[in-house]
């Protein structure tokens, strides 16, 4: 299932920790982890480091930069040691991503679901709360819900066969120019394949069983804004196609290379542009290179006692630039806002030149906001290189929670009321019954008889004493953040509202496990793929009054389409409300089915996904809330934003990039 | 042809599989009733399957939720603002409307009906035949999505019978939209209410509150999956046994929850109920002749008891395949205008949607027609009416058998008693309808239409009565025959072979008769092709790219087919003549009907026409509507109703078209 944007609520490299704990403790844990990851590197003295960088910025202004604007002088848009020399800022994800990430699935090499010798499911590795645990009921759930069987296994290729990979065709003159810039690059097959895809189901399927028709010819790693300027200039000079690459977590086919692209395709990997250039504590902003990935950003800001609070589900891997380019949304947007609320300033390199605003102000009335041409442009206009983003002090206190509702309708009504009173916690999510049961399938083996007794008691209380139908009830998971006192007060307010809708508080642990599920589910897809089960997620936003109808109809449509397409076992089709707004909500769907007996599962799957999207649109939902359009949902753009709207976007593209250098063909 | 193009994208109307339409087998449900206790049957354990999403609720809870709904509250607030009255008063009014309207489904009443209807039906009818496969499909459908039952409407028996059948098969009882006139019947009205009927005023166009409450009431029951909703597309009982053109109001109400995606899908189930002998046959004939229908009253019902001693033959109820509204809409109404407006606001249907609703209505009626069972008597009546005043019995049998073959070739759903020889089958049909026909000295005669001299008004009336009653059975054949027949009529009118001319004449006929017969809108060409196809199949005509030629063998068939529709042709001609000669400047419908009735009586008395059916008020109204549609007559709204004036210029054109080469008696034209 989807992958994507699955987040690791608990920032991945951390050791398992207790639910509610003072932030200070968390900070130190983070620092420790960071130290471990960076090998005690320079991350430990951020302030000094920062000062140094600012100085060097003053000293070495790049000759390529244009008319110096006041704030430009302060902004070190060039790399520390000049050119593309490796810098000491350590990222969790190395330049050679394949060293720690799976080449044909989601996440880290060391983390995956397996069935152990006893036939029990287990999650390997040490990175997550669930790591190293046995999940005794997962197997039964897979058999019952998806009709999967351990006897029917289909494994992926064990390694990438480099002879299958399309050859790299790069013209020698360009290579000479490129070498002259000293910017790092690679033409190796593994590097190129790794950047030829996102995490859509069909992409992963191809990795496991086939090969892409077209992949990037060369991967280039700029080290700073100026490097990007040089690369874009070279691309214009040699007429190349650039596809920017951030964290590679796209689920909209945005990274897929157009099969008929004849020009050399450059994958512009921003991962080495990952410095926090400065932090402005007076205005609570930070200026950051766009290639930084979410977990590194939060960890490094944490060292100074700050956070952005932007936590999309994919934050372990996705990058700041990617968030800007896709209009990302974070789980805790209720406190911190979505990316469009967080961004104060953006610098983007386009074939026309660099676009940015002249000041870093909270708001301005200077015609349409140019940031809104950039946000959601999905790599069609240029590369985002630097971003000034709002930061907040790390909250003192954090607490999970959960509420059980007798049915989904009541749960939605409660979320609506909470949104109406504008008292939503940092995060509030409502999962339907199917997902609730799925959550139970991921319960680790209980440590003691006492816990299992307690679980039994709780279940008895809810179903027998309170009369909730176990096949109807659903759960909301909550995350509160802030001052300890305010959090407790806030918590009470929310639980009081919930009670009016028949909701019963169901404990912190359920809440936390709910959030954990979000990142685990992405790993789970790889397990499913081994047993003829394919799945995906998709999302939408919808006005409040249509939430229930949309959820029901889309799920029903999936079931119906599966039946019509000859899927033999009823699909797993489930949804959750993941964000609340004043005027509506964001709804996230998962669906998975067993494809044994179907000759072309990907085709069938795509038809069903398309039908589901049609259903969403017919029900008054949007084309996308935060995944973006990419190439996967392009066909509906016109009806989504009208002919004129599309024409406006096209004319911007026409002006900014007349030769289609940024030729990933997303969106338009 | 151009007319068809606008809807061509929509595969709403598929040409029926004319060759071998497979239909389900029938089971007689009365057989079991005759063998076991009615009381036990009425008290049986009744646990119908229910809609999967049903949230169980009482009738009163439904009323409450209707009253509290955003839709109704919105209208209440609007009205209060406009009229300056407090919302409380309007709310009171809404409650009254709801109480007047609401059903009160109650198992006790149902058991009472189950018992008494068993008794009554067993006395009235020989057999009540049902296709059990259809019942099974319905049972499946009820569990999946909200269901709307759309039966044909020929008799008051229709909805009693349907509820009775659903009870018999342990299916959820429908709630039924019934006319308010029933409420006037003491006790019975209340009993009907308790057996699931809800009542609607016949007209409530202007009353926004009524409309809002009514629409919301229906939709609430539908959305909850409370019970199947049943109503009659035809709006009222067809007095002529021809299918009436559909009404769209209720249909668009029940479709709306799907348009707004409040439900995933809705099943529409066409149901065809055919009577070998219609209970109200003579009543209808009187009504058509202008003797007003008695108001529904309980005492009237009691008086009608005497019919209990009569035999009304068999009833066939055919439950059609449930039609998924979602499937119908797919590709047509994928997106809805409701996406940009809050769904509770009362909204005019967009043209697209109106067109879609219209198409669905016609499609459903065509499906009803397709599965309407035709009895031997229908064939006999058709033959007889072309051979007045009398026909030799042997000849009648022969011609009936011939017509049986033709009907089957045209895809008619004939229930012929295979175990009987043709003679016996005809004899038993004649016996069943002895109030209309008699066998005298080997001659079959229509009662009251014997060759007698003198043509007093009373005699004319009596003859008309018999002919209209008989005609109501022939009419059951017409919708099956109308496409090939109109081709035959066009061939006769044009006396030409040129396909183009015949087609344009066909279009004219199809248009002018579009209130008489059911045509799917906008597909004249398809209808024409279907007519030609059927005629070709039966060797009546040969079609070349340019021409249509009647074969020698086929001539008699063509003549028969044209004659089948002669009463309508002649009727419309007479009316057109009346309009050209007799009318004053402006007239009301009432004046028109009176006028044409007098005019026709004169013609009939003088013997200058034999077209008794022109006396039918149904035909008269349809003709008037057709003339309005063709712009021959102008319809204007005045303070108290509508008035009409003849548009002289247009009129002559149409009259000419109608009259062209129609072999009515020349004499008539001459004398007029």
PDB file of C-alpha atoms in Angstrom, chain A residues 552-553 556-557 560 563-564, chain B residues 50-54 137-148 221-229 258 262-269 322-327:
ATOM      1  CA  UNK A 552     -18.672   4.714   1.442  1.00  0.00           C
ATOM      2  CA  UNK A 553     -18.996   5.122  -2.314  1.00  0.00           C
ATOM      3  CA  UNK A 556     -17.875   0.266  -2.591  1.00  0.00           C
ATOM      4  CA  UNK A 557     -16.662   1.203  -6.054  1.00  0.00           C
ATOM      5  CA  UNK A 560     -17.404  -3.574  -7.280  1.00  0.00           C
ATOM      6  CA  UNK A 563     -15.451  -8.081  -8.750  1.00  0.00           C
ATOM      7  CA  UNK A 564     -16.046  -6.969 -12.313  1.00  0.00           C
TER       8      UNK A 564
ATOM      9  CA  UNK B  50     -33.283  -6.138   4.257  1.00  0.00           C
ATOM     10  CA  UNK B  51     -30.915  -3.643   2.732  1.00  0.00           C
ATOM     11  CA  UNK B  52     -27.405  -4.106   4.031  1.00  0.00           C
ATOM     12  CA  UNK B  53     -27.067  -0.461   5.039  1.00  0.00           C
ATOM     13  CA  UNK B  54     -30.463  -0.276   6.728  1.00  0.00           C
ATOM     14  CA  UNK B 137     -33.154 -11.155  -8.555  1.00  0.00           C
ATOM     15  CA  UNK B 138     -35.232  -8.666  -6.652  1.00  0.00           C
ATOM     16  CA  UNK B 139     -34.364 -10.314  -3.382  1.00  0.00           C
ATOM     17  CA  UNK B 140     -30.697  -9.980  -4.245  1.00  0.00           C
ATOM     18  CA  UNK B 141     -31.138  -6.370  -5.280  1.00  0.00           C
ATOM     19  CA  UNK B 142     -32.938  -5.370  -2.086  1.00  0.00           C
ATOM     20  CA  UNK B 143     -29.926  -6.366  -0.051  1.00  0.00           C
ATOM     21  CA  UNK B 144     -27.446  -4.493  -2.204  1.00  0.00           C
ATOM     22  CA  UNK B 145     -28.923  -1.093  -2.912  1.00  0.00           C
ATOM     23  CA  UNK B 146     -32.105   0.899  -2.464  1.00  0.00           C
ATOM     24  CA  UNK B 147     -34.778  -0.415  -4.783  1.00  0.00           C
ATOM     25  CA  UNK B 148     -37.515   1.367  -6.694  1.00  0.00           C
ATOM     26  CA  UNK B 221     -36.951   6.323   2.916  1.00  0.00           C
ATOM     27  CA  UNK B 222     -34.830   5.559  -0.091  1.00  0.00           C
ATOM     28  CA  UNK B 223     -31.520   6.548   1.478  1.00  0.00           C
ATOM     29  CA  UNK B 224     -32.185   4.628   4.659  1.00  0.00           C
ATOM     30  CA  UNK B 225     -33.070   1.606   2.607  1.00  0.00           C
ATOM     31  CA  UNK B 226     -36.166   1.520   4.780  1.00  0.00           C
ATOM     32  CA  UNK B 227     -38.209  -0.303   2.187  1.00  0.00           C
ATOM     33  CA  UNK B 228     -38.485  -0.505  -1.571  1.00  0.00           C
ATOM     34  CA  UNK B 229     -40.321   2.482  -2.968  1.00  0.00           C
ATOM     35  CA  UNK B 258     -27.791   8.859  -6.575  1.00  0.00           C
ATOM     36  CA  UNK B 262     -25.888   9.982  -1.186  1.00  0.00           C
ATOM     37  CA  UNK B 263     -26.312   6.370  -2.194  1.00  0.00           C
ATOM     38  CA  UNK B 264     -23.886   4.294  -4.191  1.00  0.00           C
ATOM     39  CA  UNK B 265     -26.512   3.051  -6.561  1.00  0.00           C
ATOM     40  CA  UNK B 266     -30.243   2.601  -6.929  1.00  0.00           C
ATOM     41  CA  UNK B 267     -31.997  -0.297  -8.584  1.00  0.00           C
ATOM     42  CA  UNK B 268     -34.977   0.375 -10.793  1.00  0.00           C
ATOM     43  CA  UNK B 269     -37.164  -2.660 -11.264  1.00  0.00           C
ATOM     44  CA  UNK B 322     -33.277  -4.798 -11.777  1.00  0.00           C
ATOM     45  CA  UNK B 323     -31.616  -1.969 -13.666  1.00  0.00           C
ATOM     46  CA  UNK B 324     -28.692  -0.255 -12.005  1.00  0.00           C
ATOM     47  CA  UNK B 325     -29.097   3.484 -12.164  1.00  0.00           C
ATOM     48  CA  UNK B 326     -25.332   3.835 -11.868  1.00  0.00           C
ATOM     49  CA  UNK B 327     -24.855   1.737 -14.959  1.00  0.00           C
TER      50      UNK B 327
END
